[in-house]
Amino acid sequence: MSFGANSILDMGRWALFASQVQLQVTGENISNVNTEGYSRRSVLLREGNYIDYSPGQLGTGVVAQEVVRHFDEMVESMYLGQSSLSNMWGNLWEQLKGVENLLNESSGTGVSDALSQYFNSWNEVAQRPDNYGARQTVVNDAATLITTLKAVDTNLSLMQERINGEVASQVSEANSLMSDIADLNREIQVHHIEGQNNANALFDERARKVRALAELVDISTIDNGGGNFTVLTGSGQTLVDGESSFSLEFRAPAKTEDLRPDSGFEGNVYFDGNDDYEYTIEFVASNAGDPVGQVGSGANAAKFKVSLDGGVTWLKDEAGKVRYFNAREYDDRVNIEGLQIWFGSADDAQGSPSGSFVDGDRFVISPHQGLYWVQNTSHAEEITPQLHFNGESNSQRLTGGSIAALLSFRDNYVGKYRSKLDELSESVVWETNRRHSQGAGLQAFTSADGTYQVDYVNKALASDSTGLAFGDRLQSGSSFMHIYNESTGLQVSAAALDFDGSGATFNPAVHTLEDVRDAFNRTYAGTLNATIVNNKLQLEAEEGYTFSFGTDSAGLYAALGLNTFFKGSDASSMAVNEKISGDLDYLATGHVNGAGEMNPGDNTTALAMYGLREVNVTMSTAMEGTTSQTILDYYNGIVGNVGTDTNRAQFNQSFYQALANDLDERQQQISGVNLDEEMSDLIKYQASYTAAAKLITTADEMLQTILSLKP
């Protein structure tokens, strides 16, 4: 090969092309200075091939090898993690501010004020027990308290329903993003040739989609180059694998089984009801150490324990011991927290299962809509965020992104607040009824209808299968009744219920509603008739008699809803007993004294009601266990919890947002367009282009000179 004007002309041509490409890329950078997600590009140049020649090796010019994209994958990976956490805490903070506003007591119309007014009304009626105006005030203030509690509970419930709608929408958005990322991977595979034809625009578009997905769920990525790009959840479920994408589904309540290889059980678990927690059922060995047995109605049936936080902690009784439940069929279904649980055949809820459980057999019940990662039509894995009761998040579930925030808010926060609000309401109902049921109003009863029903009239009232709202609060003890001559008003009988004809007292672990009915009819034969109607106890005085309720150490009257002030057992069902709201004479302000008399001026029960505001009451929730404090302090604790949770979410949002911003700035330092630098490059490349053109002109002049030579 010879060198001369032609080689110089060729060298100028390549230099001109290289400068033109640099100007083109610089112009693209300047044009996209405000384009979100755009990464700065530059042209990578290399020298042309060398030719050995005399007087020495000579080059052939310059080659524009490739257009490269400036982007730091490591920084981006760290940013995605912090962005997910920032979005989670930010969304959680916004939602919690709504709860904080709901429980704002500054207006003077909140639950705390309603509770105080309710207790104060009992103090007022204690000053004038026979005054109907004071009596009506008690009923009115109780109605205000009920309305306030229901309003808070209803609003919290509406928040949960709204969250379900938002989650469904965001799940659809996440699925769309995952599909788009897979499509982009496919396009990248077609267009990208490493080192020759870099698909920079497609890479930028994919990075934008990945960032958008990270705002919804916590993710990690694996980039093996080109379209071989994988996106996983933080807990390891694959969302995108190259050109394939999986999906997320927001599904209805469901149940799953996890039986040991040697389990002989053939059947299924069933449930009725709803709750904000996920129930993990695990079968345990019997007390004798043998493998657990079968589903049955006896005491030797298979036993299981229940966890509401994924098996980290287990439900306990007030003594702190783990509670065990027997595996029952439909007719003996067990009441556990907010659910009824039983076992049936594989495809029939009321069928009979077969086989035996072994230690470690598990079932998981999700009694609410949950988020699932769907691998294929036959396999789906629940990834709904789960908060263990020790405060740690379940690392096998979603832990970041706005979807995790919404579901965590629904279950772990609003669910907790509603659970505590229900416990507060239940305590107000029980403690009020416990006192009122042993009190006396201005007149005796001719009839009394129980307000609490059982599922089975022939099962022990404290049994998990009975379904009595306050069955777990019953104790062994005596329940007294006073019978009067209706004409004279004189007491004709005063005795405790006799459960066997020889003076046996009530035992909640043994006696059924039928036993209670029989005890009434046995003890007060000829003066009082007890019947069971719609699984509730009804008392009717025989003609010429009336009755009133006396001391009840067992809590039987309160549990059955006899002579009670409230009915219902939680914020949504709580109401004033119609017997009282319809006739104020039955508002118990006094009691039956030792002489069997009911005195209109007696304020014993009213004072006990007022004193309830300062009495420590035992309250228990699955998440926080058992506490003993006043009702007002307990509610103030709920408000305090909301404030603490809100402040924590705000702090974490600020913390992770600062980290995300710092990482984004580091990425922008690498991939962002700096106009000052681009203008400087523009001038430099323009000068290079001019010089290359001059080189071509010079080579052309050299050729013209040669061509003009004459032989």
XYZ file of N, CA, C and O in Angstrom, residues 306-477:
688
model
N -52.287 -21.830 67.334
C -52.565 -20.840 66.299
C -51.649 -19.634 66.463
O -51.454 -19.131 67.577
N -51.100 -19.195 65.335
C -50.282 -17.978 65.304
C -50.914 -16.987 64.344
O -51.438 -17.370 63.295
N -50.870 -15.726 64.706
C -51.390 -14.676 63.831
C -50.265 -13.862 63.202
O -50.520 -12.828 62.584
N -49.021 -14.318 63.362
C -47.894 -13.586 62.770
C -46.910 -14.524 62.075
O -45.693 -14.319 62.103
N -47.447 -15.560 61.456
C -46.602 -16.434 60.662
C -45.827 -17.471 61.431
O -44.850 -18.025 60.918
N -46.233 -17.758 62.662
C -45.572 -18.802 63.439
C -44.455 -18.316 64.337
O -43.742 -19.125 64.928
N -44.297 -17.002 64.472
C -43.253 -16.469 65.369
C -43.738 -16.492 66.810
O -43.011 -16.873 67.729
N -44.968 -16.072 67.031
C -45.577 -16.150 68.362
C -46.893 -16.901 68.236
O -47.504 -16.945 67.164
N -47.365 -17.461 69.344
C -48.589 -18.266 69.342
C -49.584 -17.681 70.330
O -49.190 -17.082 71.341
N -50.848 -17.835 70.029
C -51.885 -17.307 70.910
C -51.727 -17.878 72.315
O -51.511 -19.082 72.480
N -51.871 -16.988 73.294
C -51.706 -17.407 74.692
C -52.915 -16.980 75.508
O -53.666 -16.076 75.124
N -53.082 -17.629 76.660
C -54.150 -17.230 77.565
C -53.656 -16.112 78.472
O -52.508 -15.650 78.342
N -54.510 -15.661 79.377
C -54.128 -14.544 80.241
C -52.974 -14.892 81.169
O -52.287 -14.006 81.672
N -52.747 -16.182 81.383
C -51.631 -16.611 82.235
C -50.323 -16.690 81.463
O -49.281 -16.997 82.035
N -50.388 -16.430 80.139
C -49.181 -16.452 79.331
C -48.833 -17.814 78.764
O -47.754 -17.991 78.191
N -49.746 -18.791 78.902
C -49.498 -20.131 78.379
C -50.104 -20.266 76.989
O -51.166 -19.717 76.701
N -49.421 -21.024 76.119
C -49.905 -21.239 74.756
C -51.259 -21.945 74.792
O -51.449 -22.919 75.532
N -52.201 -21.421 74.012
C -53.530 -22.019 73.932
C -53.538 -23.136 72.884
O -52.968 -22.985 71.802
N -54.187 -24.243 73.239
C -54.325 -25.355 72.301
C -55.804 -25.576 72.003
O -56.658 -25.451 72.892
N -56.090 -25.898 70.759
C -57.462 -26.099 70.313
C -57.598 -27.504 69.734
O -56.651 -28.051 69.169
N -58.797 -28.063 69.863
C -59.056 -29.381 69.300
C -59.570 -29.266 67.873
O -60.328 -28.350 67.541
N -59.140 -30.193 67.042
C -59.597 -30.229 65.654
C -61.009 -30.801 65.622
O -61.233 -31.940 66.026
N -61.954 -30.000 65.138
C -63.359 -30.395 65.146
C -63.932 -30.391 63.734
O -63.397 -29.759 62.830
N -65.060 -31.113 63.597
C -65.796 -31.068 62.347
C -66.770 -29.890 62.378
O -66.815 -29.126 63.349
N -67.556 -29.753 61.330
C -68.430 -28.587 61.157
C -69.355 -28.367 62.352
O -69.494 -27.237 62.833
N -69.979 -29.409 62.846
C -70.951 -29.241 63.930
C -70.312 -28.846 65.251
O -71.015 -28.453 66.184
N -69.000 -28.965 65.341
C -68.292 -28.597 66.573
C -67.231 -27.530 66.301
O -66.244 -27.434 67.025
N -67.427 -26.746 65.251
C -66.400 -25.787 64.819
C -65.955 -24.888 65.963
O -66.738 -24.493 66.815
N -64.672 -24.554 65.905
C -64.016 -23.833 67.000
C -63.965 -22.341 66.687
O -63.652 -21.934 65.561
N -64.253 -21.534 67.683
C -64.160 -20.078 67.558
C -62.793 -19.609 68.030
O -62.440 -19.789 69.203
N -62.033 -19.022 67.109
C -60.695 -18.521 67.435
C -60.590 -17.086 66.945
O -60.631 -16.836 65.736
N -60.475 -16.161 67.870
C -60.422 -14.736 67.538
C -61.623 -14.380 66.654
O -62.746 -14.509 67.059
N -61.379 -13.988 65.409
C -62.480 -13.556 64.552
C -63.020 -14.622 63.623
O -63.867 -14.332 62.765
N -62.546 -15.868 63.750
C -62.938 -16.913 62.811
C -63.556 -18.118 63.509
O -63.288 -18.381 64.683
N -64.385 -18.839 62.744
C -64.792 -20.187 63.107
C -64.001 -21.137 62.212
O -63.979 -20.974 60.990
N -63.345 -22.125 62.811
C -62.461 -23.024 62.067
C -62.876 -24.463 62.319
O -63.160 -24.849 63.458
N -62.903 -25.242 61.236
C -63.219 -26.653 61.365
C -62.566 -27.422 60.213
O -62.005 -26.831 59.303
N -62.685 -28.745 60.281
C -62.078 -29.600 59.268
C -63.147 -30.482 58.641
O -64.017 -31.018 59.333
N -63.080 -30.586 57.312
C -64.021 -31.411 56.577
C -63.299 -32.259 55.558
O -62.062 -32.333 55.544
N -64.054 -32.900 54.699
C -63.428 -33.695 53.648
C -62.803 -32.772 52.617
O -62.966 -31.547 52.678
N -62.107 -33.344 51.656
C -61.339 -32.539 50.704
C -62.209 -31.569 49.923
O -61.778 -30.453 49.607
N -63.444 -31.963 49.624
C -64.285 -31.101 48.793
C -65.648 -30.808 49.397
O -66.548 -30.325 48.719
N -65.822 -31.102 50.678
C -67.105 -30.855 51.331
C -66.861 -30.323 52.737
O -66.321 -31.024 53.592
N -67.273 -29.075 52.949
C -67.023 -28.436 54.240
C -67.709 -29.167 55.384
O -67.222 -29.158 56.520
N -68.842 -29.795 55.115
C -69.573 -30.495 56.167
C -69.355 -32.007 56.115
O -70.006 -32.758 56.831
N -68.437 -32.438 55.254
C -68.097 -33.845 55.196
C -67.127 -34.220 56.298
O -66.622 -33.364 57.036
N -66.839 -35.492 56.422
C -65.935 -35.977 57.472
C -64.561 -36.273 56.887
O -64.449 -37.030 55.917
N -63.515 -35.702 57.470
C -62.150 -36.002 57.006
C -61.727 -37.376 57.509
O -62.371 -37.960 58.382
N -60.619 -37.862 56.997
C -60.096 -39.151 57.438
C -58.596 -39.036 57.674
O -57.964 -38.058 57.294
N -58.040 -40.058 58.293
C -56.604 -40.066 58.540
C -56.226 -39.283 59.787
O -57.059 -38.642 60.435
N -54.954 -39.340 60.117
C -54.450 -38.712 61.336
C -53.417 -37.642 61.016
O -52.624 -37.778 60.089
N -53.423 -36.593 61.844
C -52.401 -35.566 61.755
C -51.130 -36.052 62.441
O -51.172 -36.930 63.312
N -50.020 -35.450 62.069
C -48.766 -35.689 62.783
C -48.209 -34.348 63.239
O -48.606 -33.286 62.754
N -47.320 -34.434 64.183
C -46.702 -33.230 64.732
C -46.047 -32.412 63.621
O -45.216 -32.924 62.872
N -46.448 -31.140 63.498
C -45.856 -30.267 62.491
C -46.731 -29.998 61.292
O -46.401 -29.140 60.463
N -47.823 -30.734 61.138
C -48.758 -30.434 60.048
C -49.250 -29.000 60.178
O -49.598 -28.547 61.274
N -49.294 -28.308 59.049
C -49.662 -26.886 59.097
C -50.729 -26.548 58.056
O -50.777 -27.143 56.986
N -51.543 -25.571 58.411
C -52.458 -24.929 57.480
C -52.327 -23.428 57.675
O -52.090 -22.953 58.790
N -52.470 -22.692 56.594
C -52.444 -21.233 56.667
C -53.757 -20.701 56.102
O -54.136 -21.038 54.979
N -54.439 -19.889 56.899
C -55.709 -19.288 56.489
C -55.496 -17.792 56.326
O -55.058 -17.113 57.260
N -55.800 -17.291 55.145
C -55.741 -15.846 54.882
C -57.173 -15.360 54.719
O -57.752 -15.468 53.635
N -57.781 -14.831 55.785
C -59.211 -14.500 55.749
C -59.518 -13.143 55.122
O -60.596 -12.586 55.340
N -58.581 -12.595 54.378
C -58.806 -11.328 53.690
C -58.128 -11.391 52.312
O -57.387 -12.317 52.014
N -58.397 -10.400 51.478
C -57.732 -10.366 50.183
C -56.220 -10.246 50.375
O -55.753 -9.457 51.199
N -55.487 -11.025 49.605
C -54.038 -11.024 49.748
C -53.337 -10.943 48.406
O -53.923 -11.187 47.345
N -52.051 -10.592 48.460
C -51.233 -10.462 47.262
C -50.469 -11.759 47.024
O -49.821 -12.279 47.938
N -50.542 -12.252 45.787
C -49.892 -13.514 45.451
C -48.989 -13.339 44.234
O -49.333 -12.630 43.289
N -47.832 -14.002 44.296
C -46.954 -14.121 43.126
C -47.338 -15.393 42.404
O -47.337 -16.480 42.988
N -47.706 -15.250 41.134
C -48.198 -16.388 40.364
C -47.114 -16.846 39.406
O -46.745 -16.133 38.472
N -46.603 -18.038 39.644
C -45.577 -18.604 38.773
C -46.210 -19.251 37.543
O -45.743 -19.086 36.428
N -47.279 -19.989 37.786
C -48.031 -20.606 36.698
C -49.441 -20.894 37.209
O -49.790 -20.530 38.341
N -50.234 -21.537 36.411
C -51.633 -21.777 36.785
C -51.784 -22.695 37.988
O -52.837 -22.719 38.623
N -50.733 -23.449 38.306
C -50.835 -24.395 39.419
C -50.042 -23.988 40.648
O -50.087 -24.687 41.666
N -49.335 -22.890 40.565
C -48.529 -22.487 41.723
C -48.611 -20.980 41.949
O -48.301 -20.188 41.064
N -49.046 -20.615 43.143
C -49.088 -19.210 43.557
C -48.580 -19.130 44.995
O -48.856 -20.006 45.815
N -47.830 -18.094 45.278
C -47.222 -17.937 46.597
C -47.636 -16.586 47.191
O -47.507 -15.550 46.542
N -48.146 -16.624 48.421
C -48.597 -15.374 49.032
C -47.399 -14.528 49.456
O -46.471 -15.019 50.106
N -47.437 -13.250 49.076
C -46.353 -12.330 49.440
C -46.917 -11.079 50.116
O -46.263 -10.037 50.156
N -48.143 -11.180 50.657
C -48.724 -10.064 51.401
C -47.794 -9.694 52.553
O -47.360 -10.578 53.296
N -47.469 -8.421 52.728
C -46.574 -8.037 53.834
C -47.097 -8.555 55.169
O -48.301 -8.534 55.424
N -46.198 -9.015 55.997
C -46.588 -9.552 57.304
C -45.640 -9.019 58.366
O -44.418 -9.080 58.211
N -46.221 -8.486 59.422
C -45.430 -7.937 60.524
C -45.521 -8.878 61.710
O -46.608 -9.142 62.226
N -44.369 -9.424 62.106
C -44.356 -10.268 63.294
C -44.650 -9.414 64.521
O -44.358 -8.212 64.545
N -45.196 -10.046 65.553
C -45.572 -9.291 66.747
C -44.362 -8.792 67.536
O -44.515 -7.996 68.459
N -43.169 -9.239 67.166
C -41.953 -8.698 67.790
C -41.455 -7.446 67.065
O -40.402 -6.902 67.392
N -42.208 -7.001 66.068
C -41.881 -5.770 65.361
C -41.103 -5.970 64.080
O -40.898 -5.008 63.333
N -40.653 -7.196 63.800
C -39.882 -7.452 62.589
C -40.805 -7.833 61.430
O -41.838 -8.467 61.633
N -40.398 -7.447 60.226
C -41.166 -7.802 59.040
C -40.763 -9.184 58.552
O -39.609 -9.596 58.682
N -41.711 -9.895 57.983
C -41.443 -11.201 57.393
C -40.633 -11.003 56.119
O -41.136 -10.454 55.134
N -39.395 -11.459 56.123
C -38.493 -11.220 54.990
C -38.865 -12.050 53.764
O -38.317 -11.829 52.682
N -39.796 -13.007 53.917
C -40.235 -13.807 52.785
C -41.411 -13.164 52.056
O -41.947 -13.743 51.110
N -41.799 -11.977 52.487
C -42.918 -11.261 51.881
C -42.419 -9.913 51.355
O -41.243 -9.560 51.495
N -43.314 -9.146 50.763
C -42.955 -7.794 50.339
C -42.561 -6.956 51.550
O -43.201 -7.028 52.598
N -41.512 -6.166 51.394
C -41.070 -5.300 52.490
C -40.839 -3.867 52.032
O -40.330 -3.049 52.801
N -41.171 -3.554 50.791
C -40.949 -2.202 50.292
C -41.898 -1.874 49.171
O -42.576 -2.744 48.607
N -41.955 -0.582 48.825
C -42.824 -0.130 47.754
C -44.199 0.265 48.260
O -44.586 -0.037 49.387
N -44.939 0.961 47.407
C -46.241 1.485 47.821
C -47.265 0.380 48.046
O -48.150 0.518 48.901
N -47.189 -0.728 47.306
C -48.131 -1.828 47.528
C -47.931 -2.412 48.920
O -48.900 -2.692 49.642
N -46.686 -2.592 49.313
C -46.396 -3.091 50.660
C -46.903 -2.112 51.708
O -47.428 -2.514 52.754
N -46.765 -0.811 51.437
C -47.237 0.202 52.386
C -48.744 0.110 52.568
O -49.254 0.143 53.697
N -49.463 0.005 51.470
C -50.923 -0.027 51.545
C -51.415 -1.270 52.269
O -52.301 -1.195 53.136
N -50.857 -2.431 51.925
C -51.301 -3.666 52.567
C -50.884 -3.707 54.038
O -51.634 -4.198 54.889
N -49.705 -3.195 54.334
C -49.261 -3.141 55.728
C -50.138 -2.185 56.525
O -50.504 -2.472 57.675
N -50.494 -1.075 55.922
C -51.403 -0.128 56.582
C -52.737 -0.796 56.855
O -53.301 -0.657 57.955
N -53.264 -1.516 55.881
C -54.567 -2.171 56.032
C -54.571 -3.195 57.160
O -55.493 -3.221 57.990
N -53.537 -4.046 57.192
C -53.533 -5.176 58.120
C -52.821 -4.877 59.434
O -53.375 -5.103 60.509
N -51.591 -4.391 59.335
C -50.742 -4.265 60.515
C -50.992 -2.994 61.315
O -50.631 -2.928 62.492
N -51.573 -2.000 60.693
C -51.832 -0.738 61.397
C -53.322 -0.552 61.666
O -53.747 -0.586 62.826
N -54.125 -0.389 60.622
C -55.563 -0.244 60.850
C -56.112 -1.502 61.511
O -56.972 -1.422 62.397
N -55.624 -2.662 61.093
C -56.056 -3.900 61.733
C -55.772 -3.886 63.221
O -56.599 -4.318 64.036
N -54.592 -3.403 63.584
C -54.230 -3.321 65.008
C -55.118 -2.322 65.740
O -55.601 -2.610 66.844
N -55.362 -1.163 65.126
C -56.190 -0.156 65.787
C -57.618 -0.652 65.971
O -58.234 -0.431 67.026
N -58.158 -1.322 64.951
C -59.530 -1.838 65.062
C -59.604 -2.941 66.121
O -60.589 -3.039 66.862
N -58.565 -3.765 66.181
C -58.531 -4.818 67.186
C -58.542 -4.217 68.593
O -59.275 -4.678 69.482
N -57.764 -3.175 68.791
C -57.712 -2.529 70.106
C -59.009 -1.764 70.398
O -59.464 -1.720 71.545
N -59.595 -1.183 69.349
C -60.867 -0.479 69.540
C -61.964 -1.474 69.911
O -62.816 -1.183 70.766
N -61.958 -2.652 69.279
C -62.926 -3.690 69.626
C -62.710 -4.177 71.050
O -63.680 -4.443 71.778
N -61.450 -4.313 71.442
C -61.163 -4.746 72.810
C -61.634 -3.696 73.812
O -62.174 -4.031 74.869
N -61.446 -2.426 73.480
C -61.946 -1.342 74.325
C -63.470 -1.428 74.438
O -64.030 -1.367 75.542
N -64.142 -1.566 73.295
C -65.605 -1.641 73.288
C -66.087 -2.857 74.066
O -67.050 -2.781 74.839
N -65.412 -3.994 73.848
C -65.786 -5.215 74.560
C -65.642 -5.044 76.059
O -66.496 -5.494 76.840
N -64.579 -4.362 76.471
C -64.360 -4.147 77.902
C -65.406 -3.209 78.487
O -65.880 -3.422 79.614
N -65.764 -2.162 77.744
C -66.815 -1.255 78.216
C -68.118 -2.030 78.375
O -68.822 -1.899 79.388
N -68.447 -2.843 77.371
C -69.686 -3.629 77.416
C -69.655 -4.607 78.582
O -70.593 -4.673 79.392
N -68.576 -5.383 78.686
C -68.517 -6.414 79.714
C -68.491 -5.820 81.118
O -69.239 -6.271 82.006
N -67.624 -4.858 81.335
C -67.504 -4.295 82.683
C -68.785 -3.596 83.106
O -69.183 -3.655 84.276
N -69.448 -2.923 82.156
C -70.732 -2.288 82.479
C -71.780 -3.352 82.773
O -72.494 -3.283 83.787
N -71.880 -4.342 81.892
C -72.886 -5.386 82.076
C -72.623 -6.224 83.325
O -73.565 -6.693 83.977
N -71.343 -6.419 83.627
C -70.985 -7.217 84.818
C -71.566 -6.579 86.073
O -72.055 -7.280 86.974
N -71.544 -5.273 86.145
C -72.081 -4.559 87.298
C -73.599 -4.411 87.209
O -74.319 -4.590 88.194
N -74.053 -4.059 86.004
C -75.485 -3.817 85.835
C -76.302 -5.089 86.043
O -77.414 -5.037 86.609
N -75.782 -6.237 85.614
C -76.540 -7.487 85.713
C -76.775 -7.917 87.157
O -77.654 -8.750 87.425
N -76.018 -7.379 88.085
C -76.190 -7.701 89.508
C -76.924 -6.586 90.250
O -77.052 -6.641 91.476
N -77.392 -5.597 89.485
C -78.061 -4.460 90.091
C -79.575 -4.544 89.966
O -80.130 -5.503 89.439
N -80.201 -3.495 90.449
C -81.661 -3.432 90.426
C -82.104 -2.023 90.070
O -81.457 -1.038 90.435
N -83.209 -1.956 89.336
C -83.771 -0.669 88.949
C -84.898 -0.264 89.880
O -84.879 -0.567 91.081
N -85.895 0.392 89.309
C -87.008 0.888 90.118
C -88.153 -0.117 90.192
O -89.107 0.092 90.944
N -88.088 -1.170 89.406
C -89.118 -2.204 89.484
C -88.510 -3.555 89.161
O -87.468 -3.655 88.509
N -89.195 -4.583 89.646
C -88.743 -5.946 89.408
C -89.195 -6.408 88.021
O -90.036 -5.777 87.376
N -88.645 -7.557 87.576
C -88.940 -8.101 86.251
C -90.114 -9.077 86.301
O -90.300 -9.804 87.284
N -90.876 -9.091 85.233
C -91.827 -10.182 85.006
C -91.297 -11.097 83.908
O -91.725 -12.241 83.797
N -90.359 -10.560 83.117
C -89.696 -11.363 82.087
C -88.347 -10.726 81.775
O -88.149 -9.525 81.967
N -87.468 -11.546 81.280
C -86.138 -11.059 80.884
C -85.625 -11.922 79.745
O -85.670 -13.152 79.830
N -85.176 -11.271 78.695
C -84.662 -11.977 77.527
C -83.149 -11.816 77.438
O -82.634 -10.689 77.469
N -82.461 -12.934 77.332
C -81.020 -12.872 77.136
C -80.694 -12.281 75.768
O -81.415 -12.509 74.792
N -79.624 -11.514 75.690
C -79.255 -10.866 74.421
C -78.097 -11.561 73.717
O -77.788 -11.229 72.571
N -77.462 -12.508 74.378
C -76.334 -13.219 73.762
C -76.726 -14.664 73.506
O -77.225 -15.360 74.391
N -76.456 -15.116 72.289
C -76.824 -16.467 71.907
C -75.598 -17.349 71.767
O -74.471 -16.875 71.674
N -75.868 -18.646 71.774
C -74.812 -19.630 71.582
C -75.045 -20.333 70.249
O -76.135 -20.278 69.684
N -74.010 -20.981 69.751
C -74.160 -21.786 68.543
C -74.743 -23.160 68.864
O -75.480 -23.734 68.053
N -74.394 -23.643 70.057
C -74.860 -24.969 70.463
C -75.339 -24.901 71.913
O -74.580 -24.507 72.810
N -76.572 -25.312 72.131
C -77.155 -25.237 73.475
C -76.686 -26.384 74.355
O -76.889 -26.352 75.573
N -76.052 -27.383 73.756
C -75.651 -28.565 74.520
C -74.139 -28.660 74.710
O -73.611 -29.723 75.002
N -73.431 -27.552 74.517
C -71.983 -27.537 74.733
C -71.650 -26.601 75.892
O -72.343 -25.603 76.123
N -70.590 -26.932 76.597
C -70.171 -26.115 77.737
C -70.009 -24.657 77.314
O -69.444 -24.369 76.256
N -70.507 -23.744 78.147
C -70.545 -22.331 77.767
C -69.160 -21.739 77.552
O -69.007 -20.771 76.806
N -68.149 -22.291 78.206
C -66.786 -21.764 78.030
C -66.030 -22.472 76.917
O -64.882 -22.142 76.641
N -66.694 -23.418 76.251
C -66.038 -24.162 75.180
C -65.756 -23.264 73.991
O -66.502 -22.324 73.700
N -64.680 -23.576 73.262
C -64.344 -22.816 72.064
C -65.390 -22.994 70.971
O -65.444 -22.210 70.029
N -66.200 -24.032 71.084
C -67.195 -24.319 70.053
C -68.560 -23.713 70.342
O -69.428 -23.727 69.476
N -68.769 -23.211 71.541
C -70.108 -22.748 71.918
C -70.514 -21.492 71.172
O -71.678 -21.315 70.810
N -69.557 -20.581 70.950
C -69.874 -19.355 70.229
C -70.466 -18.261 71.092
O -70.991 -17.269 70.574
N -70.399 -18.399 72.416
C -70.898 -17.359 73.315
C -69.887 -16.225 73.357
O -68.706 -16.437 73.623
N -70.354 -14.997 73.085
C -69.449 -13.855 72.924
C -68.501 -13.679 74.111
O -67.309 -13.424 73.936
N -69.032 -13.811 75.318
C -68.208 -13.598 76.509
C -67.980 -14.898 77.276
O -67.741 -14.880 78.484
N -68.030 -16.014 76.569
C -67.837 -17.304 77.219
C -66.487 -17.444 77.887
O -66.355 -18.123 78.910
N -65.470 -16.786 77.315
C -64.124 -16.894 77.885
C -63.963 -16.102 79.176
O -62.953 -16.238 79.865
N -64.962 -15.289 79.522
C -64.877 -14.485 80.751
C -65.646 -15.113 81.912
O -65.642 -14.580 83.016
N -66.316 -16.208 81.651
C -67.074 -16.878 82.704
C -66.143 -17.523 83.722
O -65.032 -17.946 83.391
N -66.623 -17.599 84.964
C -65.867 -18.223 86.042
C -66.784 -19.180 86.797
O -68.011 -19.087 86.715
N -66.198 -20.059 87.544
C -66.998 -20.901 88.438
C -67.495 -20.044 89.589
O -66.742 -19.235 90.146
N -68.758 -20.201 89.939
C -69.293 -19.387 91.022
C -70.794 -19.530 91.167
O -71.428 -20.366 90.521
